[in-house]
Short mmCIF file of C-alpha atoms in Angstrom, two decimals:
data_model
loop_
_atom_site.label_atom_id
_atom_site.label_comp_id
_atom_site.label_asym_id
_atom_site.label_seq_id
_atom_site.Cartn_x
_atom_site.Cartn_y
_atom_site.Cartn_z
CA MET A 1 39.75 -59.08 7.59
CA ARG A 2 39.28 -60.00 11.34
CA PRO A 3 42.78 -60.40 13.01
CA GLU A 4 43.81 -63.60 14.72
CA SER A 5 42.86 -63.87 18.49
CA SER A 6 46.70 -64.28 19.04
CA ASP A 7 47.31 -60.61 17.65
CA LEU A 8 45.16 -58.87 20.14
CA PRO A 9 44.10 -59.66 23.76
CA THR A 10 41.10 -61.97 23.70
CA THR A 11 38.86 -59.87 25.84
CA PHE A 12 39.58 -56.60 23.86
CA ALA A 13 39.10 -58.15 20.34
CA GLY A 14 35.93 -59.98 21.36
CA SER A 15 34.34 -56.54 22.82
CA LEU A 16 35.64 -54.40 19.82
CA PHE A 17 34.19 -56.85 17.08
CA ASP A 18 31.02 -57.48 18.87
CA ARG A 19 30.29 -53.69 19.17
CA MET A 20 31.18 -53.35 15.59
CA ASP A 21 28.84 -55.91 14.54
CA ARG A 22 26.04 -54.67 16.50
CA ILE A 23 26.58 -51.13 14.98
CA LEU A 24 26.43 -52.60 11.57
CA THR A 25 23.39 -54.55 12.34
CA GLU A 26 21.34 -51.69 13.94
CA THR A 27 22.30 -49.12 11.22
CA ALA A 28 20.05 -49.06 8.23
CA PRO A 29 21.45 -47.54 5.13
CA ALA A 30 19.58 -44.28 4.14
CA VAL A 31 18.49 -43.65 0.44
CA GLU A 32 17.60 -40.19 -0.66
CA ILE A 33 16.01 -39.70 -3.83
CA ALA A 34 16.20 -36.08 -5.27
CA ASP A 35 16.14 -34.08 -8.33
CA ILE A 36 19.48 -32.21 -8.60
CA ALA A 37 20.68 -29.64 -11.16
CA ARG A 38 23.60 -27.72 -11.40
CA VAL A 39 24.48 -23.98 -11.58
CA LEU A 40 25.67 -22.81 -14.81
CA SER A 41 26.02 -19.02 -14.16
CA VAL A 42 25.28 -16.46 -11.34
CA GLY A 43 25.34 -12.86 -10.89
CA ASN A 44 23.21 -9.85 -9.87
CA GLY A 45 20.33 -11.72 -8.19
CA ILE A 46 19.84 -14.21 -11.21
CA ALA A 47 21.17 -17.72 -11.49
CA ARG A 48 21.15 -20.10 -14.50
CA ILE A 49 20.65 -23.88 -13.86
CA ALA A 50 20.37 -26.82 -15.81
CA GLY A 51 19.35 -30.42 -15.17
CA PHE A 52 15.63 -30.12 -14.18
CA PRO A 53 13.51 -31.66 -17.25
CA ASP A 54 10.07 -30.92 -15.72
CA LEU A 55 10.54 -27.82 -13.23
CA ARG A 56 7.41 -25.92 -12.81
CA ALA A 57 7.00 -21.99 -13.13
CA ASP A 58 7.41 -20.15 -9.92
CA GLU A 59 8.69 -23.36 -8.10
CA ILE A 60 10.91 -23.00 -5.22
CA VAL A 61 14.69 -24.42 -5.50
CA THR A 62 17.20 -24.54 -2.96
CA PHE A 63 20.88 -24.01 -3.56
CA ALA A 64 23.87 -25.69 -1.47
CA GLY A 65 24.46 -22.58 0.48
CA GLY A 66 20.89 -22.38 1.74
CA GLN A 67 19.69 -19.71 -0.65
CA ILE A 68 16.58 -20.15 -2.34
CA GLY A 69 15.08 -19.19 -5.74
CA ILE A 70 12.14 -19.04 -7.77
CA ALA A 71 12.15 -20.58 -11.41
CA SER A 72 11.36 -17.77 -13.59
CA SER A 73 12.41 -18.35 -17.26
CA LEU A 74 11.91 -21.98 -18.26
CA ALA A 75 13.81 -22.82 -21.54
CA ALA A 76 15.07 -26.14 -23.26
CA THR A 77 18.59 -25.96 -22.15
CA SER A 78 18.55 -23.81 -18.94
CA ILE A 79 16.29 -22.28 -16.41
CA GLY A 80 16.55 -18.70 -15.16
CA VAL A 81 15.94 -18.59 -11.43
CA ILE A 82 15.28 -15.30 -9.33
CA VAL A 83 17.50 -15.63 -5.99
CA LEU A 84 15.81 -14.37 -3.16
CA GLY A 85 18.74 -13.13 -1.28
CA GLY A 86 22.50 -12.63 -1.74
CA THR A 87 24.17 -14.57 -4.61
CA GLU A 88 27.79 -14.22 -2.90
CA ARG A 89 27.96 -17.92 -1.77
CA ILE A 90 26.57 -19.53 -5.08
CA ARG A 91 29.18 -20.72 -7.64
CA PRO A 92 28.75 -22.19 -10.87
CA GLY A 93 28.75 -25.93 -10.57
CA ASP A 94 26.96 -26.01 -7.18
CA LYS A 95 24.19 -28.51 -6.55
CA VAL A 96 20.30 -27.10 -6.88
CA ARG A 97 17.57 -29.04 -5.36
CA ARG A 98 13.81 -28.53 -6.34
CA THR A 99 11.22 -28.57 -3.46
CA TRP A 100 8.09 -29.36 -5.47
CA ARG A 101 6.18 -26.33 -4.08
CA VAL A 102 5.74 -22.69 -5.08
CA VAL A 103 6.80 -19.83 -3.08
CA ASP A 104 4.41 -19.00 -0.07
CA THR A 105 4.38 -16.87 2.95
CA PRO A 106 2.89 -17.17 6.55
CA VAL A 107 -0.59 -15.77 7.04
CA GLY A 108 -2.98 -15.19 9.88
CA ALA A 109 -3.38 -12.94 13.03
CA ALA A 110 -0.02 -13.87 14.44
CA LEU A 111 1.55 -11.41 11.90
CA LEU A 112 -0.31 -8.20 13.26
CA GLY A 113 1.77 -6.01 14.87
CA ARG A 114 4.91 -7.49 13.21
CA VAL A 115 7.71 -6.36 10.77
CA VAL A 116 8.53 -9.09 8.29
CA ASP A 117 10.30 -9.56 5.27
CA ALA A 118 8.91 -10.64 1.78
CA LEU A 119 9.19 -14.38 2.82
CA GLY A 120 7.45 -13.90 6.20
CA GLN A 121 10.78 -13.86 8.21
CA PRO A 122 10.54 -11.41 11.39
CA LEU A 123 12.66 -8.33 11.20
CA ASP A 124 11.63 -6.81 14.36
CA GLY A 125 13.49 -8.86 16.82
CA ALA A 126 10.53 -9.93 18.76
CA GLY A 127 11.10 -13.58 18.29
CA PRO A 128 9.26 -16.07 16.06
CA LEU A 129 6.05 -15.54 14.49
CA GLY A 130 4.01 -18.59 15.81
CA ALA A 131 2.15 -18.48 12.36
CA HIS A 132 0.89 -21.97 11.24
CA ASP A 133 -1.01 -21.27 8.22
CA ARG A 134 0.84 -20.40 4.96
CA ALA A 135 -0.45 -19.39 1.53
CA PRO A 136 1.03 -19.06 -2.01
CA VAL A 137 1.93 -15.37 -2.65
CA GLU A 138 0.68 -15.83 -6.23
CA ARG A 139 -3.06 -16.28 -6.48
CA THR A 140 -5.82 -15.69 -9.23
CA ALA A 141 -8.09 -12.77 -8.42
CA PRO A 142 -11.53 -13.37 -7.31
CA PRO A 143 -13.99 -13.91 -10.29
CA ILE A 144 -16.61 -11.26 -11.26
CA MET A 145 -19.40 -13.39 -9.94
CA HIS A 146 -17.85 -13.47 -6.32
CA ARG A 147 -17.50 -9.69 -6.25
CA ALA A 148 -19.98 -7.32 -4.73
CA PRO A 149 -20.38 -3.62 -5.37
CA VAL A 150 -18.20 -0.92 -3.46
CA SER A 151 -20.81 0.33 -1.05
CA ALA A 152 -19.11 1.13 2.22
CA PRO A 153 -16.70 4.18 2.63
CA LEU A 154 -13.21 4.07 3.77
CA GLN A 155 -12.67 7.32 5.71
CA THR A 156 -9.20 8.59 5.39
CA GLY A 157 -9.76 11.49 7.80
CA ILE A 158 -8.35 13.77 5.10
CA LYS A 159 -11.01 16.41 4.33
CA ALA A 160 -9.79 16.86 0.85
CA ILE A 161 -10.16 13.06 -0.04
CA ASP A 162 -13.23 12.27 1.94
CA ALA A 163 -15.24 15.15 0.61
CA ALA A 164 -14.05 15.48 -3.00
CA ILE A 165 -12.17 12.08 -3.93
CA PRO A 166 -13.93 9.49 -1.86
CA ILE A 167 -12.54 5.90 -1.45
CA GLY A 168 -14.71 2.77 -0.96
CA ARG A 169 -13.87 -0.36 0.65
CA GLY A 170 -12.73 -2.79 -1.95
CA GLN A 171 -11.42 0.05 -4.20
CA ARG A 172 -8.13 0.63 -5.98
CA GLU A 173 -7.09 4.09 -5.58
CA LEU A 174 -3.64 5.33 -6.79
CA ILE A 175 -1.63 7.91 -5.00
CA ILE A 176 0.52 9.52 -7.60
CA GLY A 177 3.08 12.58 -7.59
CA ASP A 178 6.60 13.77 -7.77
CA ARG A 179 9.27 12.78 -5.02
CA GLN A 180 8.57 14.34 -1.52
CA THR A 181 5.19 15.72 -2.23
CA GLY A 182 3.41 13.63 0.73
CA LYS A 183 2.42 10.50 -0.95
CA THR A 184 3.47 8.19 1.89
CA ALA A 185 2.06 10.60 4.59
CA ILE A 186 -1.39 10.31 3.06
CA ALA A 187 -1.15 6.59 3.18
CA VAL A 188 0.09 6.48 6.69
CA ASP A 189 -2.75 8.82 7.75
CA THR A 190 -5.23 6.59 6.11
CA ILE A 191 -3.94 3.67 8.19
CA LEU A 192 -3.98 5.86 11.34
CA ASN A 193 -7.55 6.71 10.48
CA GLN A 194 -8.75 3.31 10.76
CA ARG A 195 -8.52 3.02 14.43
CA GLY A 196 -11.98 1.86 15.87
CA THR A 197 -13.42 0.96 12.39
CA GLY A 198 -12.22 -2.82 12.39
CA VAL A 199 -10.20 -2.31 9.31
CA LEU A 200 -6.85 -4.18 9.50
CA SER A 201 -3.91 -2.63 7.53
CA ILE A 202 -0.91 -3.90 5.66
CA TYR A 203 2.09 -1.40 4.82
CA CYS A 204 4.51 -2.87 2.22
CA ALA A 205 7.60 -1.04 1.65
CA ILE A 206 9.28 -1.66 -1.48
CA GLY A 207 12.80 -0.30 -2.18
CA GLN A 208 12.59 2.06 0.61
CA ARG A 209 15.52 3.32 2.80
CA ALA A 210 15.59 1.80 6.07
CA SER A 211 15.20 5.29 7.88
CA ALA A 212 12.31 5.96 5.89
CA VAL A 213 10.54 2.65 6.96
CA ALA A 214 11.62 3.14 10.54
CA ARG A 215 9.82 6.54 10.66
CA VAL A 216 6.57 5.05 9.26
CA ILE A 217 6.88 2.16 11.84
CA GLU A 218 7.40 4.60 14.70
CA THR A 219 4.46 6.82 13.27
CA LEU A 220 2.30 3.80 13.52
CA ARG A 221 3.40 2.75 16.99
CA LYS A 222 2.78 6.29 18.42
CA GLY A 223 -0.69 6.39 16.70
CA ASP A 224 -1.65 3.11 18.26
CA ALA A 225 -1.96 1.68 14.84
CA LEU A 226 0.91 -0.96 14.62
CA ASP A 227 -1.13 -3.61 16.54
CA ARG A 228 -3.49 -3.85 13.84
CA THR A 229 -0.85 -3.55 11.00
CA ILE A 230 1.59 -5.83 9.26
CA VAL A 231 4.50 -4.23 7.93
CA VAL A 232 6.33 -6.06 5.02
CA VAL A 233 9.42 -4.70 4.22
CA ALA A 234 11.73 -5.39 1.19
CA GLY A 235 14.30 -2.55 1.51
CA GLY A 236 16.39 -0.92 -1.27
CA ASP A 237 19.47 -2.87 -0.02
CA ASP A 238 17.65 -6.16 -0.52
CA ALA A 239 17.77 -8.33 -3.65
CA PRO A 240 15.58 -7.28 -6.40
CA GLY A 241 13.73 -10.82 -6.28
CA LEU A 242 12.68 -10.02 -2.75
CA GLN A 243 11.48 -6.48 -3.97
CA PHE A 244 9.50 -8.23 -6.68
CA ILE A 245 7.56 -10.76 -4.64
CA ALA A 246 6.99 -8.38 -1.53
CA PRO A 247 3.63 -6.93 -2.67
CA TYR A 248 2.41 -10.23 -3.67
CA ALA A 249 3.44 -11.56 -0.38
CA ALA A 250 1.63 -8.69 1.26
CA THR A 251 -1.48 -9.17 -0.49
CA ALA A 252 -1.66 -12.95 0.29
CA MET A 253 -1.49 -11.89 4.08
CA ALA A 254 -4.56 -9.50 3.22
CA GLU A 255 -6.41 -12.01 1.38
CA HIS A 256 -6.37 -14.27 4.25
CA PHE A 257 -8.21 -11.67 6.63
CA MET A 258 -10.65 -10.82 3.58
CA ALA A 259 -11.61 -14.66 3.27
CA GLU A 260 -12.48 -14.43 6.97
CA GLY A 261 -15.05 -11.78 6.25
CA ARG A 262 -12.67 -8.77 7.57
CA ASP A 263 -11.87 -5.39 5.71
CA VAL A 264 -8.28 -4.94 5.06
CA LEU A 265 -6.32 -1.80 3.77
CA ILE A 266 -3.09 -2.42 1.87
CA VAL A 267 -0.50 0.26 0.90
CA TYR A 268 2.09 -0.53 -1.69
CA ASP A 269 5.03 1.98 -1.20
CA ASP A 270 5.82 2.14 -3.87
CA LEU A 271 5.06 0.42 -7.38
CA THR A 272 7.67 2.45 -9.20
CA ARG A 273 10.69 0.62 -7.37
CA HIS A 274 8.78 -2.61 -7.81
CA ALA A 275 8.72 -2.19 -11.56
CA ARG A 276 12.33 -1.08 -11.66
CA ALA A 277 13.20 -4.23 -9.78
CA TYR A 278 11.30 -6.24 -12.22
CA ARG A 279 12.88 -4.46 -15.09
CA GLU A 280 16.30 -5.53 -13.63
CA LEU A 281 15.37 -9.04 -13.27
CA SER A 282 13.91 -9.06 -16.80
CA LEU A 283 17.03 -7.68 -18.45
CA LEU A 284 19.32 -10.21 -16.55
CA LEU A 285 17.17 -12.97 -17.59
CA ARG A 286 17.44 -11.94 -21.30
CA ARG A 287 13.79 -11.09 -21.92
CA PRO A 288 13.39 -8.67 -24.61
CA PRO A 289 12.97 -4.88 -23.45
CA GLY A 290 10.19 -2.74 -24.73
CA ARG A 291 9.05 0.89 -23.88
CA GLU A 292 11.36 2.46 -21.52
CA ALA A 293 13.46 -0.82 -21.43
CA TYR A 294 10.45 -2.37 -19.31
CA PRO A 295 9.56 -6.10 -20.43
CA GLY A 296 6.27 -6.30 -22.36
CA ASP A 297 4.51 -8.06 -19.27
CA ILE A 298 5.05 -5.17 -16.85
CA PHE A 299 1.39 -4.18 -17.09
CA TYR A 300 0.24 -7.88 -16.31
CA ILE A 301 2.59 -7.97 -13.13
CA HIS A 302 0.63 -4.99 -11.92
CA SER A 303 -2.77 -5.84 -13.19
CA ARG A 304 -2.70 -9.30 -11.51
CA LEU A 305 -1.53 -7.74 -8.15
CA LEU A 306 -4.28 -5.03 -8.19
CA GLU A 307 -7.01 -7.13 -9.43
CA ARG A 308 -6.91 -9.11 -6.18
CA ALA A 309 -8.46 -6.02 -4.44
CA THR A 310 -12.02 -6.28 -4.41
CA ARG A 311 -15.24 -6.60 -2.13
CA LEU A 312 -16.60 -10.07 -1.82
CA ARG A 313 -20.12 -11.02 -1.91
CA PRO A 314 -21.75 -12.00 1.57
CA GLU A 315 -21.94 -15.62 0.63
CA GLN A 316 -18.03 -15.53 -0.23
CA GLY A 317 -17.36 -14.11 3.36
CA GLY A 318 -18.27 -10.32 2.52
CA GLY A 319 -14.61 -9.23 3.29
CA SER A 320 -12.77 -6.52 1.18
CA LEU A 321 -9.39 -5.49 0.36
CA THR A 322 -8.71 -1.90 -0.32
CA ALA A 323 -5.58 -1.12 -2.31
CA LEU A 324 -3.51 2.23 -2.24
CA PRO A 325 -0.61 1.79 -4.55
CA VAL A 326 1.89 4.74 -4.55
CA ILE A 327 3.69 5.66 -7.53
CA GLU A 328 6.45 8.33 -8.15
CA THR A 329 6.51 10.62 -11.12
CA GLN A 330 9.33 12.54 -12.61
CA ALA A 331 8.91 16.32 -13.33
CA GLN A 332 5.10 15.81 -13.16
CA ASN A 333 5.07 13.58 -15.98
CA ILE A 334 1.92 11.38 -15.41
CA SER A 335 1.79 10.33 -18.94
CA ALA A 336 5.07 8.22 -18.47
CA TYR A 337 4.69 4.31 -19.16
CA ILE A 338 4.28 3.03 -15.54
CA PRO A 339 2.04 5.87 -14.31
CA THR A 340 -0.39 5.39 -17.53
CA ASN A 341 -0.43 1.60 -16.86
CA LEU A 342 -1.32 2.05 -13.29
CA ILE A 343 -3.99 4.68 -13.70
CA SER A 344 -5.61 2.48 -16.35
CA ILE A 345 -5.70 -0.54 -13.88
CA THR A 346 -6.96 1.31 -10.68
CA ASP A 347 -10.36 2.90 -9.87
CA GLY A 348 -8.78 6.56 -9.71
CA GLN A 349 -5.96 8.66 -8.65
CA ILE A 350 -4.98 11.18 -6.05
CA TYR A 351 -2.65 13.56 -7.52
CA LEU A 352 -0.16 15.58 -5.28
CA SER A 353 1.18 18.76 -7.06
CA PRO A 354 4.85 19.83 -6.34
CA ASP A 355 3.47 23.48 -7.09
CA LEU A 356 0.60 23.13 -4.53
CA PHE A 357 3.52 21.69 -2.04
CA GLU A 358 5.71 24.57 -2.51
CA LYS A 359 2.82 27.04 -1.93
CA GLY A 360 2.11 25.56 1.46
CA GLN A 361 -1.14 24.18 0.45
CA LEU A 362 -0.79 20.85 2.39
CA PRO A 363 -1.95 18.17 1.60
CA ALA A 364 -0.92 19.04 -1.78
CA ILE A 365 -3.88 17.30 -3.60
CA ASP A 366 -4.80 18.84 -6.96
CA ILE A 367 -8.55 18.23 -6.81
CA GLY A 368 -8.83 19.28 -10.51
CA ILE A 369 -6.71 16.11 -11.75
CA SER A 370 -7.64 13.65 -8.96
CA VAL A 371 -10.67 11.57 -9.41
CA SER A 372 -12.53 8.62 -7.83
CA ARG A 373 -14.38 6.32 -10.43
CA VAL A 374 -16.08 4.27 -7.70
CA GLY A 375 -15.87 5.88 -4.21
CA GLY A 376 -18.61 8.29 -4.78
CA LYS A 377 -21.05 5.46 -4.50
CA ALA A 378 -19.84 4.60 -1.21
CA GLN A 379 -19.88 8.13 0.18
CA LEU A 380 -21.79 8.96 3.19
CA PRO A 381 -25.01 10.69 2.51
CA ALA A 382 -24.11 13.66 4.65
CA PHE A 383 -20.91 14.20 2.42
CA ARG A 384 -22.83 14.06 -0.63
CA ALA A 385 -25.38 16.56 0.72
CA VAL A 386 -22.55 19.08 1.82
CA ALA A 387 -19.77 18.50 -0.50
CA GLY A 388 -21.59 17.51 -3.67
CA ASP A 389 -20.67 20.58 -5.74
CA LEU A 390 -17.22 20.95 -4.17
CA ARG A 391 -15.17 19.77 -7.21
CA LEU A 392 -16.98 21.90 -9.50
CA PHE A 393 -16.93 25.13 -7.22
CA TYR A 394 -13.17 24.73 -6.47
CA ALA A 395 -12.38 24.29 -10.09
CA GLN A 396 -14.23 27.52 -10.93
CA PHE A 397 -12.44 29.28 -8.19
CA GLU A 398 -9.08 28.42 -9.54
CA GLU A 399 -10.16 29.61 -12.71
CA LEU A 400 -11.48 32.90 -11.53
CA GLU A 401 -8.31 33.24 -9.40
CA THR A 402 -6.13 32.73 -12.31
CA PHE A 403 -8.00 35.50 -14.11
CA ALA A 404 -7.78 37.60 -11.13
CA ARG A 405 -4.13 37.70 -11.19
CA PHE A 406 -3.95 39.84 -14.24
CA GLY A 407 -5.36 42.89 -12.26
CA THR A 408 -8.52 42.94 -14.24
CA GLN A 409 -11.37 44.83 -12.66
CA ILE A 410 -13.95 42.28 -11.36
CA ASP A 411 -17.45 42.71 -10.03
CA ALA A 412 -18.78 42.15 -6.52
CA GLU A 413 -20.30 38.77 -7.30
CA THR A 414 -16.79 37.33 -8.72
CA ARG A 415 -15.03 39.00 -5.75
CA ARG A 416 -17.52 37.12 -3.33
CA ARG A 417 -16.83 33.71 -4.95
CA LEU A 418 -13.21 34.42 -4.86
CA ASP A 419 -13.27 35.26 -1.04
CA ARG A 420 -15.25 32.13 -0.31
CA GLY A 421 -12.96 30.03 -2.61
CA LEU A 422 -10.08 31.26 -0.29
CA ARG A 423 -11.71 30.05 2.72
CA VAL A 424 -12.70 26.76 1.07
CA ARG A 425 -9.04 26.26 0.36
CA GLU A 426 -8.04 27.21 3.90
CA VAL A 427 -10.53 24.53 5.27
CA LEU A 428 -9.18 21.88 3.03
CA LYS A 429 -5.53 22.50 4.42
CA GLN A 430 -4.54 19.82 7.12
CA ARG A 431 -1.50 19.13 8.94
CA GLU A 432 0.09 15.73 8.83
CA HIS A 433 -1.33 13.16 11.17
CA ASP A 434 -4.10 15.78 12.13
CA LEU A 435 -7.01 13.68 11.33
CA PHE A 436 -10.77 14.67 11.31
CA ASP A 437 -13.55 12.45 12.04
CA VAL A 438 -16.87 12.73 9.89
CA PRO A 439 -18.81 15.12 12.04
CA ALA A 440 -15.83 17.54 12.21
CA GLN A 441 -15.31 17.59 8.40
CA ILE A 442 -19.04 17.76 7.84
CA ALA A 443 -19.12 20.80 10.13
CA ALA A 444 -16.11 22.52 8.60
CA LEU A 445 -17.19 22.00 4.99
CA LEU A 446 -20.85 22.94 5.59
CA ALA A 447 -19.58 26.30 7.16
CA ALA A 448 -17.21 27.05 4.39
CA THR A 449 -19.96 26.14 1.65
CA GLU A 450 -22.68 27.97 3.22
CA GLY A 451 -20.61 31.26 3.57
CA LEU A 452 -20.21 31.14 7.60
CA PHE A 453 -16.42 31.85 7.03
CA ASP A 454 -16.88 34.78 4.68
CA ALA A 455 -16.73 37.31 7.32
CA ILE A 456 -13.74 35.63 9.10
CA PRO A 457 -10.22 36.85 7.91
CA ALA A 458 -8.81 34.11 5.72
CA ASP A 459 -5.66 33.47 8.05
CA ARG A 460 -8.20 32.70 11.00
CA VAL A 461 -10.23 29.92 9.09
CA ALA A 462 -7.73 27.22 10.39
CA GLU A 463 -8.87 28.34 13.98
CA ALA A 464 -12.36 28.46 12.99
CA GLY A 465 -12.63 25.06 11.60
CA PRO A 466 -12.07 23.25 14.95
CA ARG A 467 -14.60 25.76 16.79
CA ALA A 468 -17.14 24.74 14.27
CA ALA A 469 -16.65 21.17 14.69
CA ARG A 470 -16.96 21.41 18.74
CA ALA A 471 -20.05 23.42 18.23
CA ALA A 472 -21.68 20.72 16.01
CA ARG A 473 -20.68 18.11 18.36
CA ASP A 474 -22.10 20.04 21.39
CA ALA A 475 -25.35 21.48 19.90
CA CYS A 476 -26.30 18.28 17.96
CA PRO A 477 -24.73 15.18 19.31
CA ASP A 478 -27.64 12.89 18.06
CA LEU A 479 -27.26 14.14 14.53
CA CYS A 480 -23.44 13.79 14.59
CA ALA A 481 -23.88 10.31 15.62
CA ALA A 482 -26.38 9.55 12.99
CA ILE A 483 -24.21 11.12 10.41
CA GLU A 484 -21.26 8.66 11.36
CA THR A 485 -23.46 5.62 10.89
CA GLY A 486 -24.66 6.82 7.43
CA GLY A 487 -27.69 8.90 8.38
CA ALA A 488 -28.91 11.55 5.95
CA LEU A 489 -28.48 15.41 6.58
CA ASP A 490 -32.16 16.42 6.22
CA PRO A 491 -33.01 20.29 5.90
CA THR A 492 -33.88 20.43 9.61
CA GLY A 493 -30.59 19.12 10.90
CA ARG A 494 -28.79 21.10 8.31
CA ALA A 495 -30.38 24.44 9.60
CA ALA A 496 -29.65 23.19 13.23
CA LEU A 497 -25.84 22.78 12.38
CA ILE A 498 -25.67 26.17 10.64
CA ASP A 499 -27.31 27.82 13.55
CA ALA A 500 -25.05 26.23 16.14
CA ILE A 501 -21.75 27.08 14.06
CA ALA A 502 -22.99 30.58 13.62
CA ALA A 503 -23.47 31.05 16.99
CA ALA A 504 -19.82 29.67 17.82
CA LEU A 505 -18.24 31.98 15.29
CA ALA A 506 -19.96 35.22 16.09
CA ASP A 507 -16.99 36.38 18.13
CA MET A 508 -14.70 35.87 15.17
CA THR A 509 -16.38 38.11 12.66
CA GLY A 510 -16.28 41.88 12.45
CA PRO A 511 -15.62 44.90 10.24
CA GLU A 512 -11.82 44.22 10.35
CA ALA A 513 -12.39 40.76 8.76
CA GLY A 514 -12.54 42.64 5.20
CA ASP A 515 -9.47 44.62 5.76
CA ALA A 516 -7.48 41.52 6.71
CA ASP A 517 -8.32 39.89 3.52
CA ALA A 518 -7.43 43.07 1.53
#
């Protein structure tokens, strides 16, 4: 009730109540309409909520503390939510709001050269992204009619891969092996080798140590590759929900460039940890465990991810997305559940052997077990002309080498094949980040397969390879340029290369070569 004028000074009372009347007149009540649910339970990256009668699968919900989650398990009485972040500030009874949108991520050129998390938030301290476009992390793979054959090579700069296990743009090639055998090194070298090719790269680290990711980022920076690369990180200390959506978010970023007609390379390092994160989430969501405690849809989560890698037809933009998923085996067991799943999804695998790694055969690629089911059709003609029989020859050499270890008497022809095989093995050795362009690889492989290294001691082949490459460039520059652009290696050009390489290696041969091998 407004007081009597005698209780307050007239001037003060009038001004006070006039001000209150004006505020009440100018203030309009705000009405907020929102669907609100309540948290039933929470723990280990999972929350169960109730109160949304029509929530959609994969819809984003927000908690009172600011955390976000993805609706995953929809049931009649409760909903299982994957929390994308810590659950320490979420309590039973807290309010949960729906957002009416599915989880998405920023996309576009603003992300190149940046390090971001699975939600597209910057982690490199370089300020906001400035990206305006967003895309859902989950997308249907392109239909068959929109896909084009794999016809363009993706050069890795690694001789053993480009010659014997070629990769094409739009292919899915699995990198598989035990821990600490050089899987990440091959993937990073492939990114480094895309300089000058127009191929953009995305490196997605899943469940890795922060120190390991920092080393990769520094390697990319030193190799002038970070400016054309997006690094997506969901570390081992991050919530399992972030580790689960990280590869899907990275693929959405890559698809944006593919739709623009660009060629993109994406590395998933590694999907073993991704599968473990999903297994953890599924068990907490009370989904029935199957083989090795993985849920029954573990094959589907990887197939729907890797099927998004393809090459599009020209009328669809003509871009491509090449996927190099990395997976870790235990004690060389490639018949385990997750490895066999991914082998059946991908278009081939590069197997790294711990036995070869211990012997110093680096990169430790087992050419006999490794295979590329598609890339041979995209291989440059010069590679097919020089290394067409390399896999068969190398497999025969390894069989002969095993046989010769028993001390059996062998004839001169078998000894010659063993000596040449030793030199081919030396040619295929390669130091980390020591990449070879196409003419250099062609020159080294041609010299090895034609016997130009036979008279050179095996321990000097590593020195002879670069010399052969320089001789090829100096003597046949036009031929080398044609080879890089897809030109064929005709008999005349082949003979010219052999003559130039033989002349360059003349001072490395001599009668002492045979003694050195003995």
